PDB file of C-alpha atoms in Angstrom:
ATOM      1  CA  MET A  83       0.000   0.000   0.000  1.00 70.00           C
ATOM      2  CA  CYS A  84       0.971   3.651   0.039  1.00 87.00           C
ATOM      3  CA  GLY A  85      -0.258   5.659   3.003  1.00 93.00           C
ATOM      4  CA  ARG A  86       2.117   8.635   3.187  1.00 97.00           C
ATOM      5  CA  PHE A  87       4.405  10.443   0.779  1.00 98.00           C
ATOM      6  CA  ALA A  88       6.277  13.712   0.277  1.00 98.00           C
ATOM      7  CA  LEU A  89       6.413  16.409  -2.397  1.00 98.00           C
ATOM      8  CA  HIS A  90       8.870  19.217  -1.757  1.00 98.00           C
ATOM      9  CA  SER A  91      10.723  19.805  -5.057  1.00 97.00           C
ATOM     10  CA  ASP A  92      10.924  23.219  -6.646  1.00 97.00           C
ATOM     11  CA  PRO A  93       7.819  23.728  -8.847  1.00 96.00           C
ATOM     12  CA  ARG A  94      10.140  24.397 -11.793  1.00 96.00           C
ATOM     13  CA  VAL A  95      11.621  20.920 -11.397  1.00 97.00           C
ATOM     14  CA  ILE A  96       8.145  19.405 -11.245  1.00 97.00           C
ATOM     15  CA  ALA A  97       7.001  21.254 -14.361  1.00 97.00           C
ATOM     16  CA  LEU A  98      10.115  20.177 -16.258  1.00 97.00           C
ATOM     17  CA  GLN A  99       9.834  16.543 -15.186  1.00 97.00           C
ATOM     18  CA  PHE A 100       6.259  16.250 -16.452  1.00 97.00           C
ATOM     19  CA  ALA A 101       6.538  18.647 -19.422  1.00 96.00           C
ATOM     20  CA  LEU A 102       3.862  20.945 -18.002  1.00 96.00           C
ATOM     21  CA  GLU A 103       3.313  24.414 -19.401  1.00 92.00           C
ATOM     22  CA  ARG A 104       2.115  25.594 -16.004  1.00 91.00           C
ATOM     23  CA  LEU A 105       1.325  24.267 -12.542  1.00 94.00           C
ATOM     24  CA  PRO A 106      -1.584  24.999 -10.231  1.00 94.00           C
ATOM     25  CA  ALA A 107      -0.735  27.002  -7.125  1.00 94.00           C
ATOM     26  CA  LEU A 108       0.962  24.334  -5.032  1.00 93.00           C
ATOM     27  CA  PRO A 109       0.944  24.199  -1.235  1.00 90.00           C
ATOM     28  CA  PRO A 110       4.302  24.743   0.492  1.00 93.00           C
ATOM     29  CA  ALA A 111       6.767  21.858   0.544  1.00 97.00           C
ATOM     30  CA  ARG A 112       5.180  18.868   2.255  1.00 98.00           C
ATOM     31  CA  TYR A 113       6.982  15.989   3.938  1.00 98.00           C
ATOM     32  CA  ASN A 114       4.087  13.935   5.317  1.00 98.00           C
ATOM     33  CA  ILE A 115       1.146  13.875   2.904  1.00 98.00           C
ATOM     34  CA  ALA A 116      -1.683  11.720   4.249  1.00 97.00           C
ATOM     35  CA  PRO A 117      -4.972  10.499   2.732  1.00 96.00           C
ATOM     36  CA  THR A 118      -7.676  13.159   2.210  1.00 95.00           C
ATOM     37  CA  ALA A 119      -4.965  15.780   1.541  1.00 96.00           C
ATOM     38  CA  SER A 120      -4.873  17.739  -1.684  1.00 97.00           C
ATOM     39  CA  VAL A 121      -2.225  16.208  -3.991  1.00 98.00           C
ATOM     40  CA  LEU A 122      -0.740  17.065  -7.359  1.00 98.00           C
ATOM     41  CA  VAL A 123      -1.723  14.852 -10.276  1.00 98.00           C
ATOM     42  CA  VAL A 124      -0.720  15.087 -13.926  1.00 98.00           C
ATOM     43  CA  ARG A 125      -3.334  14.083 -16.493  1.00 98.00           C
ATOM     44  CA  ALA A 126      -4.255  14.573 -20.113  1.00 95.00           C
ATOM     45  CA  GLY A 127      -5.405  18.152 -20.573  1.00 91.00           C
ATOM     46  CA  ALA A 128      -8.381  19.562 -22.431  1.00 84.00           C
ATOM     47  CA  ALA A 129      -6.423  22.419 -24.023  1.00 82.00           C
ATOM     48  CA  THR A 130      -2.870  21.104 -23.567  1.00 87.00           C
ATOM     49  CA  PRO A 131      -1.338  17.623 -23.876  1.00 90.00           C
ATOM     50  CA  ARG A 132      -0.880  17.496 -20.088  1.00 96.00           C
ATOM     51  CA  GLU A 133      -2.123  19.484 -17.148  1.00 97.00           C
ATOM     52  CA  GLY A 134      -1.388  19.564 -13.458  1.00 97.00           C
ATOM     53  CA  ALA A 135      -4.295  19.580 -11.013  1.00 97.00           C
ATOM     54  CA  LEU A 136      -4.777  19.492  -7.252  1.00 98.00           C
ATOM     55  CA  VAL A 137      -7.260  16.796  -6.240  1.00 97.00           C
ATOM     56  CA  ARG A 138      -8.162  15.041  -2.994  1.00 97.00           C
ATOM     57  CA  TRP A 139      -6.387  11.789  -2.205  1.00 98.00           C
ATOM     58  CA  GLY A 140      -9.030   9.093  -1.752  1.00 97.00           C
ATOM     59  CA  LEU A 141     -11.010   8.177  -4.860  1.00 97.00           C
ATOM     60  CA  VAL A 142     -14.767   8.710  -4.832  1.00 96.00           C
ATOM     61  CA  PRO A 143     -16.402   6.783  -7.720  1.00 94.00           C
ATOM     62  CA  ARG A 144     -18.926   8.636  -9.832  1.00 92.00           C
ATOM     63  CA  TRP A 145     -21.724   6.413  -8.591  1.00 91.00           C
ATOM     64  CA  ALA A 146     -20.928   6.846  -4.874  1.00 89.00           C
ATOM     65  CA  LYS A 147     -23.752   8.142  -2.699  1.00 87.00           C
ATOM     66  CA  ASP A 148     -21.404   9.701  -0.153  1.00 84.00           C
ATOM     67  CA  ALA A 149     -17.956  11.271  -0.508  1.00 84.00           C
ATOM     68  CA  LYS A 150     -16.918   9.519   2.710  1.00 83.00           C
ATOM     69  CA  MET A 151     -16.362   6.434   0.571  1.00 82.00           C
ATOM     70  CA  GLY A 152     -13.084   7.983  -0.564  1.00 82.00           C
ATOM     71  CA  ALA A 153     -11.578   7.555   2.917  1.00 82.00           C
ATOM     72  CA  ARG A 154     -10.992   3.863   2.159  1.00 87.00           C
ATOM     73  CA  MET A 155     -10.065   4.274  -1.531  1.00 94.00           C
ATOM     74  CA  ASN A 156      -6.522   5.618  -1.219  1.00 96.00           C
ATOM     75  CA  ASN A 157      -5.000   2.712  -3.129  1.00 97.00           C
ATOM     76  CA  ALA A 158      -6.109   0.417  -5.953  1.00 97.00           C
ATOM     77  CA  ARG A 159      -4.492  -2.981  -6.376  1.00 98.00           C
ATOM     78  CA  ALA A 160      -2.905  -3.488  -9.792  1.00 98.00           C
ATOM     79  CA  GLU A 161      -4.103  -7.083  -9.834  1.00 97.00           C
ATOM     80  CA  THR A 162      -7.791  -6.096  -9.728  1.00 97.00           C
ATOM     81  CA  VAL A 163      -7.909  -2.473 -10.901  1.00 97.00           C
ATOM     82  CA  ALA A 164      -9.304  -3.375 -14.339  1.00 96.00           C
ATOM     83  CA  GLU A 165     -12.250  -5.333 -12.883  1.00 96.00           C
ATOM     84  CA  LYS A 166     -13.142  -3.851  -9.501  1.00 96.00           C
ATOM     85  CA  PRO A 167     -16.256  -1.641  -9.843  1.00 95.00           C
ATOM     86  CA  SER A 168     -14.750   1.175  -7.768  1.00 95.00           C
ATOM     87  CA  PHE A 169     -11.799   1.595 -10.141  1.00 97.00           C
ATOM     88  CA  ARG A 170     -12.419  -0.010 -13.526  1.00 95.00           C
ATOM     89  CA  GLU A 171     -14.007   3.001 -15.256  1.00 96.00           C
ATOM     90  CA  ALA A 172     -11.276   5.362 -14.063  1.00 97.00           C
ATOM     91  CA  TYR A 173      -8.642   2.829 -15.130  1.00 97.00           C
ATOM     92  CA  ARG A 174     -10.060   2.874 -18.656  1.00 96.00           C
ATOM     93  CA  ARG A 175     -10.815   6.588 -18.948  1.00 96.00           C
ATOM     94  CA  ARG A 176      -9.090   8.693 -16.275  1.00 97.00           C
ATOM     95  CA  ARG A 177      -5.532   7.631 -15.574  1.00 98.00           C
ATOM     96  CA  CYS A 178      -3.094  10.110 -14.048  1.00 98.00           C
ATOM     97  CA  LEU A 179       0.355  10.400 -12.514  1.00 98.00           C
ATOM     98  CA  VAL A 180       0.794  11.326  -8.849  1.00 98.00           C
ATOM     99  CA  ALA A 181       3.947  13.395  -8.291  1.00 98.00           C
ATOM    100  CA  ALA A 182       6.141  12.562  -5.285  1.00 98.00           C
ATOM    101  CA  ASP A 183       9.689  13.022  -4.066  1.00 98.00           C
ATOM    102  CA  GLY A 184       9.404   9.856  -2.007  1.00 98.00           C
ATOM    103  CA  PHE A 185       7.054   7.686   0.029  1.00 98.00           C
ATOM    104  CA  TYR A 186       7.021   6.053   3.448  1.00 98.00           C
ATOM    105  CA  GLU A 187       6.423   2.454   4.376  1.00 98.00           C
ATOM    106  CA  TRP A 188       6.441   0.707   7.738  1.00 97.00           C
ATOM    107  CA  GLN A 189       8.354  -2.482   8.487  1.00 96.00           C
ATOM    108  CA  PRO A 190       7.028  -4.798  11.222  1.00 93.00           C
ATOM    109  CA  VAL A 191       9.867  -5.616  13.635  1.00 93.00           C
ATOM    110  CA  ASP A 192       9.311  -7.308  17.013  1.00 91.00           C
ATOM    111  CA  GLY A 193       5.801  -5.951  17.391  1.00 89.00           C
ATOM    112  CA  ARG A 194       6.756  -2.447  16.285  1.00 92.00           C
ATOM    113  CA  LYS A 195       6.380  -0.716  12.915  1.00 94.00           C
ATOM    114  CA  LEU A 196       9.536   1.074  11.834  1.00 96.00           C
ATOM    115  CA  PRO A 197       9.239   3.725   9.087  1.00 97.00           C
ATOM    116  CA  TRP A 198      11.366   3.753   5.950  1.00 98.00           C
ATOM    117  CA  TYR A 199      11.573   6.469   3.309  1.00 98.00           C
ATOM    118  CA  VAL A 200      11.856   5.448  -0.346  1.00 98.00           C
ATOM    119  CA  THR A 201      13.207   7.750  -3.064  1.00 98.00           C
ATOM    120  CA  PRO A 202      13.991   7.448  -6.788  1.00 98.00           C
ATOM    121  CA  ALA A 203      17.505   6.274  -7.587  1.00 97.00           C
ATOM    122  CA  ASN A 204      17.821   7.888 -11.000  1.00 93.00           C
ATOM    123  CA  GLU A 205      14.918  10.321 -11.465  1.00 95.00           C
ATOM    124  CA  PRO A 206      14.227  13.689  -9.797  1.00 95.00           C
ATOM    125  CA  LEU A 207      10.708  12.560  -8.864  1.00 98.00           C
ATOM    126  CA  PHE A 208       8.478   9.538  -8.650  1.00 98.00           C
ATOM    127  CA  ALA A 209       5.404   9.358 -10.876  1.00 98.00           C
ATOM    128  CA  PHE A 210       2.997   6.945  -9.193  1.00 98.00           C
ATOM    129  CA  ALA A 211       0.398   5.356 -11.446  1.00 98.00           C
ATOM    130  CA  GLY A 212      -2.879   6.953 -10.416  1.00 98.00           C
ATOM    131  CA  LEU A 213      -6.564   7.194 -11.259  1.00 98.00           C
ATOM    132  CA  TRP A 214      -8.792  10.229 -10.879  1.00 98.00           C
ATOM    133  CA  GLU A 215     -12.534  10.846 -10.750  1.00 97.00           C
ATOM    134  CA  SER A 216     -14.965  13.743 -10.635  1.00 96.00           C
ATOM    135  CA  TRP A 217     -17.891  13.210  -8.261  1.00 94.00           C
ATOM    136  CA  ASN A 218     -20.960  15.456  -8.353  1.00 91.00           C
ATOM    137  CA  GLY A 219     -21.852  16.168  -4.755  1.00 80.00           C
ATOM    138  CA  PRO A 220     -24.187  18.605  -3.000  1.00 82.00           C
ATOM    139  CA  ASP A 221     -21.443  21.251  -2.956  1.00 82.00           C
ATOM    140  CA  GLY A 222     -20.500  20.793  -6.607  1.00 86.00           C
ATOM    141  CA  PRO A 223     -17.895  18.640  -8.359  1.00 92.00           C
ATOM    142  CA  LEU A 224     -15.232  16.985  -6.222  1.00 96.00           C
ATOM    143  CA  GLU A 225     -12.087  15.660  -7.922  1.00 97.00           C
ATOM    144  CA  THR A 226     -10.307  12.800  -6.210  1.00 97.00           C
ATOM    145  CA  CYS A 227      -7.571  10.269  -6.940  1.00 98.00           C
ATOM    146  CA  CYS A 228      -5.974   7.049  -5.799  1.00 98.00           C
ATOM    147  CA  ILE A 229      -2.568   5.404  -6.205  1.00 98.00           C
ATOM    148  CA  VAL A 230      -2.203   2.042  -7.936  1.00 98.00           C
ATOM    149  CA  THR A 231      -0.071  -0.428  -5.969  1.00 98.00           C
ATOM    150  CA  THR A 232       1.609  -3.695  -6.871  1.00 98.00           C
ATOM    151  CA  GLU A 233       3.632  -6.409  -5.169  1.00 98.00           C
ATOM    152  CA  ALA A 234       6.960  -5.321  -3.729  1.00 98.00           C
ATOM    153  CA  ASN A 235      10.194  -5.693  -5.655  1.00 98.00           C
ATOM    154  CA  ALA A 236      13.288  -7.261  -4.086  1.00 98.00           C
ATOM    155  CA  ALA A 237      14.394  -3.962  -2.522  1.00 97.00           C
ATOM    156  CA  MET A 238      11.019  -3.297  -0.888  1.00 98.00           C
ATOM    157  CA  ALA A 239      10.059  -6.843   0.093  1.00 97.00           C
ATOM    158  CA  PRO A 240      12.006  -6.845   3.398  1.00 96.00           C
ATOM    159  CA  ILE A 241      10.078  -3.700   4.386  1.00 97.00           C
ATOM    160  CA  HIS A 242       6.563  -4.273   3.053  1.00 97.00           C
ATOM    161  CA  GLU A 243       4.743  -6.581   0.654  1.00 97.00           C
ATOM    162  CA  ARG A 244       3.276  -3.759  -1.491  1.00 97.00           C
ATOM    163  CA  MET A 245       4.561  -0.626  -3.227  1.00 98.00           C
ATOM    164  CA  PRO A 246       3.222   2.019  -5.647  1.00 98.00           C
ATOM    165  CA  VAL A 247       3.371   1.310  -9.366  1.00 98.00           C
ATOM    166  CA  MET A 248       6.066   3.590 -10.779  1.00 98.00           C
ATOM    167  CA  VAL A 249       5.648   5.079 -14.251  1.00 98.00           C
ATOM    168  CA  PHE A 250       8.849   6.283 -15.891  1.00 98.00           C
ATOM    169  CA  PRO A 251       9.187   9.193 -18.356  1.00 97.00           C
ATOM    170  CA  GLN A 252       9.291   6.998 -21.443  1.00 97.00           C
ATOM    171  CA  ASP A 253       5.861   5.631 -20.460  1.00 97.00           C
ATOM    172  CA  TYR A 254       4.126   8.812 -19.271  1.00 98.00           C
ATOM    173  CA  ALA A 255       2.341   9.315 -22.603  1.00 96.00           C
ATOM    174  CA  ARG A 256       1.115   5.712 -22.754  1.00 96.00           C
ATOM    175  CA  TRP A 257      -0.266   5.762 -19.229  1.00 97.00           C
ATOM    176  CA  LEU A 258      -2.033   9.085 -19.722  1.00 97.00           C
ATOM    177  CA  ASP A 259      -3.518   8.255 -23.137  1.00 95.00           C
ATOM    178  CA  CYS A 260      -6.985   6.960 -22.311  1.00 93.00           C
ATOM    179  CA  ALA A 261      -8.510   7.786 -25.698  1.00 88.00           C
ATOM    180  CA  GLY A 262      -6.978   4.986 -27.749  1.00 77.00           C
ATOM    181  CA  GLY A 263      -8.105   2.080 -25.590  1.00 79.00           C
ATOM    182  CA  GLN A 264      -4.612   0.601 -25.586  1.00 85.00           C
ATOM    183  CA  ASP A 265      -3.571  -2.059 -23.117  1.00 93.00           C
ATOM    184  CA  VAL A 266      -1.322  -0.624 -20.386  1.00 97.00           C
ATOM    185  CA  SER A 267      -1.391  -3.630 -18.071  1.00 97.00           C
ATOM    186  CA  ASP A 268       2.312  -4.270 -18.686  1.00 97.00           C
ATOM    187  CA  LEU A 269       3.068  -1.026 -16.813  1.00 98.00           C
ATOM    188  CA  LEU A 270       1.502  -2.375 -13.614  1.00 98.00           C
ATOM    189  CA  ALA A 271       4.538  -4.467 -12.639  1.00 97.00           C
ATOM    190  CA  PRO A 272       6.953  -3.618  -9.806  1.00 98.00           C
ATOM    191  CA  CYS A 273       9.832  -1.392 -10.855  1.00 98.00           C
ATOM    192  CA  ALA A 274      13.378  -2.770 -10.914  1.00 98.00           C
ATOM    193  CA  PRO A 275      14.999  -2.914  -7.439  1.00 98.00           C
ATOM    194  CA  GLN A 276      17.800  -0.625  -8.573  1.00 98.00           C
ATOM    195  CA  ALA A 277      15.285   2.126  -9.421  1.00 98.00           C
ATOM    196  CA  ILE A 278      14.700   2.971  -5.744  1.00 98.00           C
ATOM    197  CA  ARG A 279      16.692   3.825  -2.616  1.00 98.00           C
ATOM    198  CA  THR A 280      15.506   3.107   0.939  1.00 98.00           C
ATOM    199  CA  ARG A 281      16.503   4.515   4.317  1.00 97.00           C
ATOM    200  CA  ARG A 282      15.242   4.279   7.874  1.00 97.00           C
ATOM    201  CA  VAL A 283      13.701   7.453   9.250  1.00 98.00           C
ATOM    202  CA  SER A 284      12.310   8.693  12.543  1.00 96.00           C
ATOM    203  CA  THR A 285       9.016   7.479  13.984  1.00 96.00           C
ATOM    204  CA  ALA A 286       8.017  11.151  14.124  1.00 97.00           C
ATOM    205  CA  VAL A 287       6.460  10.528  10.696  1.00 97.00           C
ATOM    206  CA  ASN A 288       3.891   8.277  12.361  1.00 96.00           C
ATOM    207  CA  ARG A 289       1.980  11.374  13.428  1.00 95.00           C
ATOM    208  CA  ALA A 290       0.330  12.879  10.352  1.00 94.00           C
ATOM    209  CA  ALA A 291       0.389  16.358  11.893  1.00 95.00           C
ATOM    210  CA  ASN A 292       4.193  16.344  11.801  1.00 97.00           C
ATOM    211  CA  ASP A 293       5.317  17.895   8.509  1.00 97.00           C
ATOM    212  CA  VAL A 294       8.933  19.044   8.620  1.00 97.00           C
ATOM    213  CA  PRO A 295      12.060  18.331   6.507  1.00 97.00           C
ATOM    214  CA  GLU A 296      13.627  16.339   9.335  1.00 97.00           C
ATOM    215  CA  LEU A 297      11.142  13.525   8.674  1.00 98.00           C
ATOM    216  CA  ILE A 298      13.029  12.410   5.581  1.00 98.00           C
ATOM    217  CA  GLU A 299      16.500  12.531   7.149  1.00 97.00           C
ATOM    218  CA  PRO A 300      18.266   9.164   7.563  1.00 96.00           C
ATOM    219  CA  LEU A 301      18.019   7.789  11.060  1.00 90.00           C
ATOM    220  CA  ALA A 302      21.346   7.846  12.883  1.00 79.00           C
ATOM    221  CA  ASP A 303      22.777   4.407  13.654  1.00 64.00           C
TER     222      ASP A 303
END
């Protein structure tokens, strides 16, 4: 799964990485993004090839009766995303990329859960495979998203059994192109172990209200 991540890069770096003409007004650098927060997604644009948008993390399907459903829709499993009613329409029609500098995962050790921070090894940013939806609620349209996860690669497996699906620059266009009906299931595999770096970090990240740069610092031996 993916339950927390960070996005703190300079907006100019983000725009360059995703070939965006402009970005929405981003919040300040964030080091502990939790579900229900507003997150940056990149998707096919109406007037431009790609656009950046801020949407709520926790997907609310179009047919949902209550937006509270999104609280348990933070992640979609790659193995079932094409068939599960909550995700299958978005998988076919509304794929996106979720921008991140890194993500956290917790390793069970002797009854405790120890946090690790995972970063790209060779790219400035991660692009998580994501899905987005627009839900018509009593207060108007609500745009939401989720992150697609897959089984862990060899580097992540000692920490956790799941990880986000990573989309790399050469595949951005394929993942975002929902008009052609092409099969993108081959992109739902775990990334190569050498594509990520892991490090132990402080348990201060366990508290979602903590949001400071020190959260991503390596834990002293």
